[in-house]
Coordinates of C-alpha atoms in Angstrom, one line a residue:
Chain W
X1 CA 0.0 0.0 0.0
X2 CA 1.6 3.3 -1.1
X3 CA 1.6 6.8 0.4
X4 CA -1.9 8.2 0.1
X5 CA -2.5 12.0 -0.2
X6 CA -6.2 11.2 0.7
X7 CA -5.2 9.8 4.1
X8 CA -2.8 12.6 4.8
X9 CA -5.5 15.1 3.9
X10 CA -8.0 13.4 6.3
X11 CA -5.5 13.9 9.1
X12 CA -4.9 17.5 8.1
X13 CA -8.7 18.2 8.0
X14 CA -9.1 16.7 11.4
X15 CA -6.2 18.8 12.9
X16 CA -7.7 22.0 11.6
X17 CA -11.1 21.1 12.9
X18 CA -9.7 20.4 16.3
X19 CA -7.7 23.6 16.4
X20 CA -10.8 25.6 15.5
X21 CA -12.5 24.2 18.6
X22 CA -9.6 24.3 21.0
X23 CA -9.6 27.4 23.3
X24 CA -5.9 26.8 24.1
X25 CA -4.8 26.9 20.4
X26 CA -7.2 29.7 19.4
X27 CA -5.9 31.7 22.4
X28 CA -2.2 31.0 21.5
X29 CA -2.9 31.9 17.9
X30 CA -4.6 35.1 18.9
X31 CA -2.2 36.4 21.6
X32 CA 1.2 35.5 20.0
X33 CA 0.6 37.5 16.8
X34 CA -0.6 40.5 18.8
X35 CA 2.6 40.4 20.8
X36 CA 4.8 40.1 17.7
X37 CA 2.8 42.8 15.9
X38 CA 3.0 45.5 18.6
X39 CA 6.7 45.4 19.1
X40 CA 7.7 45.9 15.4
X41 CA 5.0 48.6 15.0
X42 CA 6.5 50.5 18.0
X43 CA 10.0 50.2 16.5
X44 CA 8.8 51.5 13.2
X45 CA 6.7 54.4 14.6
X46 CA 9.6 55.5 16.9
X47 CA 11.8 56.2 13.9
X48 CA 11.7 59.9 13.4
X49 CA 11.7 61.7 10.0
X50 CA 15.3 62.8 10.4
X51 CA 16.8 59.4 11.3
X52 CA 19.6 58.3 8.9
X53 CA 19.5 55.3 6.5
X54 CA 21.9 53.1 8.6
X55 CA 19.8 53.5 11.8
X56 CA 16.6 52.8 9.9
X57 CA 18.0 49.7 8.3
X58 CA 19.2 48.4 11.7
X59 CA 15.7 49.0 13.2
X60 CA 13.9 47.4 10.3
X61 CA 16.2 44.4 10.5
X62 CA 15.2 43.7 14.1
X63 CA 11.6 44.0 13.0
X64 CA 12.2 41.2 10.5
X65 CA 13.6 39.0 13.3
X66 CA 10.6 39.6 15.5
X67 CA 8.3 38.7 12.6
X68 CA 10.0 35.4 12.1
X69 CA 9.8 34.5 15.8
X70 CA 6.1 34.0 15.7
X71 CA 6.0 31.3 12.9
X72 CA 9.0 29.6 14.6
X73 CA 7.6 29.6 18.2
X74 CA 3.9 28.9 17.6
X75 CA 4.3 25.6 15.8
X76 CA 6.6 24.3 18.5
X77 CA 3.9 24.5 21.1
X78 CA 1.3 22.9 19.0
X79 CA 3.5 20.3 17.4
X80 CA 4.8 19.2 20.8
X81 CA 1.2 18.4 21.8
X82 CA 0.4 16.5 18.6
X83 CA 1.4 12.9 19.4
X84 CA 1.6 12.9 23.2
X85 CA -1.8 14.7 23.3
X86 CA -3.4 12.0 21.1
X87 CA -1.9 9.4 23.4
X88 CA -3.3 11.1 26.5
X89 CA -6.8 11.4 24.9
X90 CA -6.7 7.7 24.0
X91 CA -7.2 8.6 20.3
X92 CA -3.8 7.4 19.0
X93 CA -4.5 3.6 19.2
X94 CA -7.7 3.8 17.0
X95 CA -5.7 5.9 14.5
X96 CA -3.0 3.4 14.3
X97 CA -5.4 0.5 13.8
X98 CA -6.3 2.0 10.3
X99 CA -4.1 1.6 7.2
X100 CA -2.6 5.1 7.9
X101 CA 1.2 5.1 7.4
X102 CA 3.3 7.0 9.8
X103 CA 4.6 9.3 7.1
X104 CA 1.0 10.2 6.2
X105 CA 0.2 10.8 9.9
X106 CA 3.3 13.0 10.5
X107 CA 2.9 15.0 7.3
X108 CA -0.8 15.5 7.9
X109 CA -0.1 16.8 11.4
X110 CA 2.8 18.9 10.2
X111 CA 0.7 20.6 7.5
X112 CA -2.0 21.2 10.1
X113 CA 0.5 23.3 12.1
X114 CA 2.4 24.9 9.3
X115 CA -0.7 26.3 7.5
X116 CA -1.9 28.5 10.3
X117 CA 1.6 29.4 11.6
X118 CA 3.0 30.5 8.2
X119 CA -0.3 32.1 7.2
X120 CA -0.2 34.1 10.5
X121 CA 3.5 35.1 9.8
X122 CA 2.6 36.3 6.3
X123 CA -0.4 38.3 7.5
X124 CA 1.8 39.9 10.2
X125 CA 4.3 40.9 7.6
X126 CA 1.6 42.3 5.3
X127 CA 0.1 44.3 8.2
X128 CA 3.5 45.8 9.1
X129 CA 4.1 46.7 5.4
X130 CA 0.7 48.3 5.2
X131 CA 1.1 50.3 8.5
X132 CA 4.5 51.5 7.4
X133 CA 3.2 52.8 4.1
X134 CA 0.2 54.5 5.8
X135 CA 1.7 55.9 9.0
X136 CA 5.5 55.8 9.0
X137 CA 7.0 59.4 9.2
X138 CA 10.3 58.5 7.7
X139 CA 10.2 57.4 4.0
X140 CA 13.3 55.3 4.4
X141 CA 11.3 52.9 6.5
X142 CA 9.2 51.9 3.6
X143 CA 12.1 51.4 1.3
X144 CA 14.0 49.4 4.0
X145 CA 11.0 47.1 4.5
X146 CA 10.7 46.6 0.7
X147 CA 14.3 45.4 0.2
X148 CA 14.3 42.2 -1.9
X149 CA 16.6 40.1 0.4
X150 CA 14.4 40.9 3.4
X151 CA 11.2 40.1 1.7
X152 CA 12.7 36.9 0.2
X153 CA 14.0 35.9 3.6
X154 CA 10.6 36.5 5.2
X155 CA 8.8 34.4 2.5
X156 CA 11.4 31.6 2.6
X157 CA 12.3 31.5 6.3
X158 CA 8.8 31.5 7.7
X159 CA 7.8 28.0 6.5
X160 CA 11.3 26.6 6.9
X161 CA 11.7 27.8 10.5
X162 CA 8.1 26.6 11.2
X163 CA 9.2 23.2 9.6
X164 CA 12.2 23.0 12.0
X165 CA 10.0 23.7 15.0
X166 CA 7.3 21.3 13.9
X167 CA 9.6 18.3 13.3
X168 CA 11.5 18.9 16.5
X169 CA 8.2 19.3 18.3
X170 CA 6.7 16.2 16.9
X171 CA 9.9 14.2 17.5
X172 CA 9.8 15.3 21.2
X173 CA 6.1 14.6 21.3
X174 CA 6.6 11.0 19.9
X175 CA 9.0 10.3 22.8
X176 CA 7.6 12.3 25.7
X177 CA 5.2 10.9 28.2
X178 CA 3.8 14.2 29.4
X179 CA 2.3 17.1 27.4
X180 CA 3.9 19.8 29.5
X181 CA 7.4 18.5 29.3
X182 CA 7.0 18.0 25.5
X183 CA 5.8 21.6 25.1
X184 CA 8.6 23.1 27.2
X185 CA 11.3 21.1 25.3
X186 CA 9.6 21.8 22.0
X187 CA 9.6 25.6 22.6
X188 CA 13.3 25.6 23.6
X189 CA 14.3 23.5 20.6
X190 CA 12.7 25.9 18.2
X191 CA 15.1 28.7 19.1
X192 CA 18.5 27.6 17.6
X193 CA 17.7 28.4 14.0
X194 CA 16.5 31.8 15.0
X195 CA 20.1 32.6 16.0
X196 CA 21.1 32.3 12.3
X197 CA 18.3 34.7 11.4
X198 CA 19.4 37.0 14.2
X199 CA 22.9 37.2 12.7
X200 CA 21.5 38.4 9.4
X201 CA 19.0 40.8 11.1
X202 CA 21.7 42.4 13.2
X203 CA 23.9 42.7 10.1
X204 CA 26.6 40.4 11.3
X205 CA 26.2 39.0 7.7
X206 CA 25.2 41.5 5.1
X207 CA 21.7 40.5 3.8
X208 CA 21.7 39.6 0.2
X209 CA 19.6 37.4 -2.1
X210 CA 22.4 34.8 -2.2
X211 CA 22.7 34.7 1.5
X212 CA 18.9 34.3 2.0
X213 CA 18.8 31.5 -0.6
X214 CA 21.8 29.7 1.0
X215 CA 20.3 29.8 4.5
X216 CA 17.0 28.7 3.1
X217 CA 18.6 25.7 1.4
X218 CA 20.4 24.8 4.7
X219 CA 17.1 25.0 6.6
X220 CA 15.3 23.0 3.9
X221 CA 17.9 20.2 4.1
X222 CA 17.7 20.3 7.9
X223 CA 13.9 20.0 7.7
X224 CA 14.1 17.0 5.4
X225 CA 16.7 15.3 7.7
X226 CA 14.5 16.0 10.7
X227 CA 11.5 14.6 9.0
X228 CA 13.4 11.4 8.4
X229 CA 14.6 11.2 12.0
X230 CA 11.2 11.9 13.4
X231 CA 9.7 9.1 11.1
X232 CA 12.3 6.7 12.5
X233 CA 11.5 7.8 16.1
X234 CA 7.8 7.2 15.5
X235 CA 7.5 3.6 16.8
X236 CA 3.9 2.4 16.9
X237 CA 4.6 -0.3 19.4
X238 CA 6.4 2.1 21.8
X239 CA 3.6 4.6 21.5
X240 CA 0.9 2.0 22.3
X241 CA 2.6 -0.1 25.0
X242 CA 5.3 2.3 26.3
X243 CA 7.9 -0.4 25.4
X244 CA 10.2 -0.5 22.4
X245 CA 9.5 -2.8 19.5
X246 CA 11.1 -6.2 19.7
X247 CA 11.1 -7.5 16.1
X248 CA 10.7 -11.1 15.1
X249 CA 13.8 -12.5 13.5
X250 CA 13.9 -12.6 9.7
X251 CA 11.8 -15.5 8.5
X252 CA 9.4 -15.3 11.4
X253 CA 11.4 -17.0 14.1
X254 CA 10.2 -20.1 16.0
X255 CA 6.8 -21.0 14.6
X256 CA 4.1 -22.7 16.6
X257 CA 2.6 -25.4 14.6
X258 CA -1.1 -24.8 13.7
X259 CA -3.3 -26.8 15.9
X260 CA -0.7 -27.2 18.6
X261 CA -2.5 -26.0 21.7
X262 CA -1.4 -26.3 25.3
X263 CA -4.2 -27.7 27.4
X264 CA -4.7 -29.3 30.7
X265 CA -4.9 -33.1 30.3
X266 CA -8.7 -33.5 30.6
X267 CA -9.5 -31.0 27.9
X268 CA -7.2 -32.3 25.2
X269 CA -7.8 -32.4 21.4
X270 CA -7.1 -30.0 18.6
X271 CA -8.9 -27.1 17.0
X272 CA -9.7 -27.2 13.3
X273 CA -11.5 -23.9 13.3
X274 CA -15.0 -25.3 12.9
X275 CA -15.5 -26.1 16.5
X276 CA -14.6 -29.7 16.0
X277 CA -12.2 -30.9 18.6
Chain A
X1 CA 6.4 -12.4 27.6
X2 CA 2.7 -11.4 27.3
X3 CA 1.6 -14.6 25.7
X4 CA 3.1 -17.8 24.4
X5 CA 2.1 -21.0 22.8
X6 CA -1.2 -19.8 21.5
X7 CA -2.6 -21.4 18.4
X8 CA -6.2 -21.2 17.1
X9 CA -8.2 -20.7 13.9
X10 CA -11.4 -18.6 13.7
X11 CA -13.8 -19.4 10.9
X12 CA -15.4 -16.7 8.7
X13 CA -18.6 -15.3 10.2
X14 CA -17.8 -16.8 13.6
X15 CA -18.2 -14.9 16.9
X16 CA -15.1 -16.0 18.8
X17 CA -14.7 -15.2 22.5
X18 CA -11.3 -14.6 24.0
X19 CA -11.4 -15.0 27.8
X20 CA -8.8 -14.8 30.5
X21 CA -7.9 -13.0 33.7
X22 CA -6.2 -9.6 33.8
X23 CA -2.7 -9.8 32.5
X24 CA -3.4 -13.0 30.6
X25 CA -2.3 -11.5 27.3
X26 CA -5.7 -10.9 25.6
X27 CA -5.2 -7.3 24.6
X28 CA -1.6 -8.0 23.5
X29 CA -2.9 -10.9 21.3
X30 CA -5.5 -8.5 19.8
X31 CA -2.8 -5.8 19.3
X32 CA -0.5 -8.4 17.7
X33 CA -3.2 -9.7 15.3
X34 CA -4.1 -6.0 14.6
X35 CA -0.4 -5.4 13.5
X36 CA 0.0 -2.8 16.3
X37 CA 2.7 -4.9 18.0
X38 CA 5.3 -7.0 16.2
X39 CA 5.4 -10.7 17.4
X40 CA 8.7 -11.9 18.7
X41 CA 8.1 -15.3 17.2
X42 CA 5.4 -17.4 15.6
X43 CA 3.2 -16.9 12.6
X44 CA -0.4 -15.9 12.0
X45 CA -2.8 -15.0 9.2
X46 CA -5.5 -12.3 9.7
X47 CA -8.4 -12.1 7.2
X48 CA -6.4 -14.4 5.0
X49 CA -3.3 -12.2 4.9
X50 CA 0.0 -13.4 6.5
X51 CA 1.0 -11.3 9.4
X52 CA 4.3 -9.7 8.4
X53 CA 5.7 -6.3 8.9
X54 CA 5.1 -5.4 5.2
X55 CA 1.5 -6.5 5.3
X56 CA 0.4 -4.2 8.2
X57 CA -1.5 -1.6 6.1
X58 CA -3.2 -4.2 4.0
X59 CA -4.4 -6.2 7.1
X60 CA -5.5 -3.0 8.8
X61 CA -7.6 -2.1 5.6
X62 CA -9.6 -5.4 6.1
X63 CA -10.0 -5.4 9.8
X64 CA -11.4 -3.1 12.5
X65 CA -10.3 -2.9 16.1
X66 CA -12.5 -1.3 18.8
X67 CA -10.3 -0.8 21.9
X68 CA -11.9 -0.8 25.4
X69 CA -11.8 3.0 25.2
X70 CA -13.3 4.0 21.9
X71 CA -10.9 6.9 21.7
X72 CA -13.1 9.5 20.0
X73 CA -12.1 13.1 19.3
X74 CA -14.3 14.9 21.8
X75 CA -14.1 18.3 20.1
X76 CA -15.3 16.8 16.9
X77 CA -18.9 15.8 16.1
X78 CA -19.9 12.2 15.6
X79 CA -20.0 12.6 11.9
X80 CA -16.7 14.4 11.8
X81 CA -15.1 11.5 13.7
X82 CA -16.5 9.1 11.2
X83 CA -15.4 11.3 8.2
X84 CA -11.8 11.2 9.5
X85 CA -11.8 7.4 9.7
X86 CA -13.6 7.0 6.3
X87 CA -10.8 9.1 4.9
X88 CA -8.2 6.9 6.5
X89 CA -9.8 3.9 4.9
X90 CA -9.5 5.7 1.5
X91 CA -13.2 6.3 0.9
X92 CA -13.7 9.1 -1.5
X93 CA -17.4 9.6 -1.0
X94 CA -18.1 8.5 2.5
X95 CA -21.4 10.1 3.1
X96 CA -23.7 7.1 2.3
X97 CA -21.4 4.7 4.2
X98 CA -21.3 7.0 7.3
X99 CA -25.1 7.2 7.1
X100 CA -25.5 3.4 7.0
X101 CA -23.0 3.0 9.9
X102 CA -24.9 5.6 12.0
X103 CA -28.2 4.0 11.2
X104 CA -27.0 0.5 12.2
X105 CA -26.1 1.8 15.7
X106 CA -29.2 4.0 15.9
X107 CA -27.2 7.2 16.1
X108 CA -28.5 9.1 13.1
X109 CA -30.2 11.7 15.3
X110 CA -27.0 12.4 17.2
X111 CA -24.8 12.7 14.1
X112 CA -23.9 16.4 14.7
X113 CA -23.4 16.2 18.5
X114 CA -19.9 16.7 19.8
X115 CA -18.5 13.4 21.0
X116 CA -17.5 15.1 24.3
X117 CA -21.2 15.6 25.1
X118 CA -22.2 11.9 24.6
X119 CA -22.6 9.3 27.4
X120 CA -20.3 6.4 27.6
X121 CA -22.8 4.0 26.0
X122 CA -23.3 6.4 23.1
X123 CA -19.6 6.7 22.6
X124 CA -19.3 2.9 22.5
X125 CA -21.9 3.0 19.8
X126 CA -19.9 5.6 17.8
X127 CA -16.9 3.4 18.2
X128 CA -18.9 0.5 16.7
X129 CA -20.1 2.7 13.9
X130 CA -16.5 3.7 13.2
X131 CA -15.5 0.0 13.1
X132 CA -18.2 -0.7 10.5
X133 CA -17.0 2.0 8.1
X134 CA -14.6 -0.2 6.1
X135 CA -16.9 -3.2 6.1
X136 CA -14.3 -5.3 7.9
X137 CA -13.8 -9.0 7.3
X138 CA -12.7 -9.3 11.0
X139 CA -13.7 -7.1 13.8
X140 CA -11.8 -7.1 17.1
X141 CA -13.8 -5.9 20.1
X142 CA -11.9 -5.4 23.3
X143 CA -14.2 -5.3 26.3
X144 CA -17.0 -3.6 24.4
X145 CA -19.4 -3.4 27.4
X146 CA -16.9 -2.4 30.0
X147 CA -18.2 0.3 32.3
X148 CA -21.6 0.3 30.6
X149 CA -24.9 0.1 32.5
X150 CA -27.1 -3.0 31.8
X151 CA -29.3 -1.2 29.3
X152 CA -26.3 0.2 27.3
X153 CA -24.5 -3.1 27.5
X154 CA -27.6 -4.9 26.2
X155 CA -27.7 -2.5 23.2
X156 CA -24.1 -3.2 22.4
X157 CA -24.6 -6.9 22.6
X158 CA -27.5 -6.6 20.2
X159 CA -25.3 -4.7 17.8
X160 CA -22.7 -7.5 18.0
X161 CA -25.4 -10.0 17.3
X162 CA -26.3 -7.9 14.3
X163 CA -22.6 -8.1 13.1
X164 CA -22.9 -11.9 13.2
X165 CA -25.9 -11.7 10.9
X166 CA -23.9 -9.5 8.5
X167 CA -21.3 -12.2 8.3
X168 CA -18.6 -10.3 10.0
X169 CA -16.1 -12.4 12.0
X170 CA -16.0 -11.1 15.5
X171 CA -13.1 -11.6 17.9
X172 CA -14.6 -10.6 21.2
X173 CA -12.4 -10.0 24.3
X174 CA -14.4 -9.9 27.4
X175 CA -14.4 -10.5 31.2
X176 CA -18.1 -11.0 31.2
X177 CA -18.6 -14.8 30.9
X178 CA -22.4 -14.6 30.6
X179 CA -21.9 -12.3 27.6
X180 CA -19.5 -14.8 26.0
X181 CA -21.8 -17.7 26.7
X182 CA -24.7 -15.8 25.0
X183 CA -22.9 -14.4 22.0
X184 CA -20.0 -16.7 21.1
X185 CA -20.0 -19.7 18.9
X186 CA -16.7 -20.7 20.4
X187 CA -14.4 -19.4 23.2
X188 CA -10.7 -19.6 23.9
X189 CA -9.5 -19.4 27.5
X190 CA -6.1 -17.8 27.8
X191 CA -3.8 -17.5 30.8
X192 CA -0.6 -16.4 29.0
X193 CA -0.7 -19.8 27.3
X194 CA -3.9 -21.0 25.6
X195 CA -5.8 -23.2 28.1
X196 CA -8.6 -24.4 25.8
X197 CA -10.7 -23.7 22.7
X198 CA -14.2 -24.9 22.0
X199 CA -17.9 -24.3 22.1
X200 CA -19.1 -23.4 25.6
X201 CA -21.2 -26.6 25.8
X202 CA -18.4 -28.7 24.5
X203 CA -16.0 -27.3 27.1
X204 CA -18.6 -28.1 29.8
X205 CA -18.8 -31.6 28.6
X206 CA -15.0 -32.0 28.5
X207 CA -14.5 -30.6 32.0
X208 CA -17.5 -31.8 34.0
X209 CA -19.1 -35.2 34.1
X210 CA -22.8 -35.1 33.4
X211 CA -25.1 -35.6 36.3
X212 CA -28.6 -35.7 37.6
X213 CA -29.7 -34.0 40.8
X214 CA -32.4 -35.9 42.6
X215 CA -34.4 -34.4 45.5
X216 CA -36.8 -36.5 47.6
X217 CA -39.3 -35.4 50.2
X218 CA -37.6 -37.5 52.9
X219 CA -34.1 -39.0 53.1
X220 CA -33.9 -42.4 51.4
X221 CA -33.3 -45.2 54.0
X222 CA -30.9 -47.1 51.6
X223 CA -29.9 -44.9 48.7
X224 CA -27.3 -47.4 47.5
X225 CA -29.9 -50.0 47.0
X226 CA -31.9 -47.6 44.9
X227 CA -29.2 -46.0 42.7
X228 CA -26.7 -48.9 42.6
X229 CA -28.6 -51.2 40.4
X230 CA -30.3 -48.5 38.2
X231 CA -29.3 -48.6 34.5
X232 CA -26.9 -45.9 33.5
X233 CA -26.0 -44.6 36.9
X234 CA -22.2 -44.7 37.2
X235 CA -21.9 -43.4 40.8
X236 CA -23.8 -41.3 43.3
X237 CA -23.2 -39.1 46.3
X238 CA -25.4 -37.3 48.8
X239 CA -25.8 -33.5 48.6
X240 CA -27.8 -32.5 51.5
X241 CA -30.2 -34.5 53.7
X242 CA -32.6 -35.6 50.9
X243 CA -30.7 -34.6 47.8
X244 CA -28.4 -36.8 45.7
X245 CA -26.1 -36.3 42.7
X246 CA -25.9 -39.1 40.2
X247 CA -23.1 -39.3 37.6
X248 CA -24.6 -40.5 34.4
X249 CA -23.7 -40.7 30.7
X250 CA -27.0 -39.5 29.2
X251 CA -29.1 -37.5 31.7
X252 CA -32.1 -37.3 29.4
X253 CA -32.4 -41.1 28.9
X254 CA -31.4 -42.2 32.3
X255 CA -33.8 -39.9 34.2
X256 CA -36.9 -42.1 33.5
X257 CA -35.0 -45.2 34.9
X258 CA -34.1 -43.2 38.0
X259 CA -37.7 -42.1 38.5
X260 CA -38.9 -45.6 38.2
X261 CA -36.3 -46.9 40.7
X262 CA -37.3 -44.2 43.2
X263 CA -41.0 -44.8 42.8
X264 CA -40.4 -48.6 43.2
X265 CA -38.6 -47.9 46.4
X266 CA -41.5 -45.9 47.7
X267 CA -39.8 -42.5 47.7
X268 CA -41.7 -39.3 47.2
X269 CA -39.8 -37.5 44.4
X270 CA -39.7 -33.7 44.5
X271 CA -37.5 -33.2 41.4
X272 CA -35.0 -34.8 39.1
X273 CA -33.0 -32.2 37.1
X274 CA -29.8 -32.2 35.0
X275 CA -27.0 -30.4 36.7
X276 CA -26.0 -27.3 34.8
X277 CA -22.5 -25.9 34.7
X278 CA -22.0 -22.4 33.5
X279 CA -19.1 -21.1 31.3
X280 CA -18.0 -19.4 34.5
X281 CA -17.5 -22.9 36.1
X282 CA -15.5 -23.9 33.0
X283 CA -13.4 -20.8 33.2
X284 CA -12.7 -21.1 36.9
X285 CA -11.8 -24.8 36.6
X286 CA -9.3 -24.1 33.8
X287 CA -7.7 -21.0 35.4
X288 CA -7.5 -22.6 38.8
X289 CA -6.1 -25.8 37.5
X290 CA -3.3 -24.1 35.8
X291 CA -0.2 -25.1 37.7
X292 CA 2.1 -22.9 35.5
X293 CA 0.0 -19.9 36.1
X294 CA -0.1 -20.5 39.8
X295 CA 3.7 -20.7 39.8
X296 CA 4.1 -17.5 37.9

């Protein structure tokens, strides 16, 4: 049985429906963007009309960093809940009794997180751009926000950073036995790639299209490797029983002959499947 | 090791009971046959497909497992839960199938209720509807009436009976021996190793000698003189002041001989009945007589 987009989509649809009705997720999705919207707006509006190009560029760069924190942080919290949460609810075992493959489950869950997180990141970016064009007192702000490398980085990094957070979060979730521990670890693990973005934002590296593409490729490779690792970590048996899988040796190992049944002496006889001893 | 030395065959359309004490390996057996747990050794076929690591998705497409806890998404409605699972079974237009499944468990009116708002009995019914979605060849039901009140349990048992009529092979794990006796064509008794397999009446016959219970108005002065020469009576023992248990081969045909002997001896007969052993007696006998289990 091959990979099925239909099964993956069924998981994705379920995830989105659950998010819509989860006060915790709705709350997180509502509060986090507000936090990450207010700070960049304050930075931009504090830039006076006489501030020079270098200072404007530095301020706008820190704005980009803040805009990328939201799509990196939000998925970590949700992804960390994804597997251990199902386990706690008792819904994981029924899922695993269907023909669903682990790759379909993981990708369905990942898409369920990446769609709202990246969508939210892009909306924040659009709101900042719009506010800058309407209300910024320094015209350099608009041109700094419209720089090609910055826009390209925002478009590329938001899904890739979200991807990192999601795979790390799901990986932790597949191994954790407690939702809170998974979410704390997931949030912490989502931060390292932001350090790279910070280096660009603070002009340690000069932003350029090439640099944005190189970092994007590195993040993409990291995301693919993480997906493979998380797939390997997703052990059905461990998730259901809490113990690791003990595989049968190749060829099936010692085989009990059909009809060979241990019985107490008085009961005796064999079983031919039709109720005839 | 959860279970060992277990070998049995279940015929298509059969309701097969799987009984055993806590920790006997029942759930592990179901999980192994359902490809959730890899066996450490041995071989099996489920729905005609060999149980190998590569065949997992194919087997899972043809079976349904309803765990003790149906594990529904409480924030989703009944129909949304079923839509998810229909999608996982690769159904492109699941509406009619979902409608049929809901109808067969009498839940059509509750289709748009959130599962979190349903009683435990209704959730079990949703779990059964979910298990019907892929029209499984084999259905594994793990303690389907656990924690249900008698009315809800009765409804679930009726649904299982309905499955039998649809030709579904049902593998029923339960602690309720009365349920197993009522529903199952055959039962297996497991206590880490398989203790016995057979029809409930067959197990009774194998384990317990058949007997007649005779009750007279007053104690017989010489019971040996009455029962000893009677045709078909292998042995007898007193059970109470005016009650006797006779070991016989064929209770139905021996009872008239016993009646005649009693009347000839001048006894006032109150009753002559065949002694009945329940599946519970069989179960207890097999589990208690298991020296290996006792040593564990």
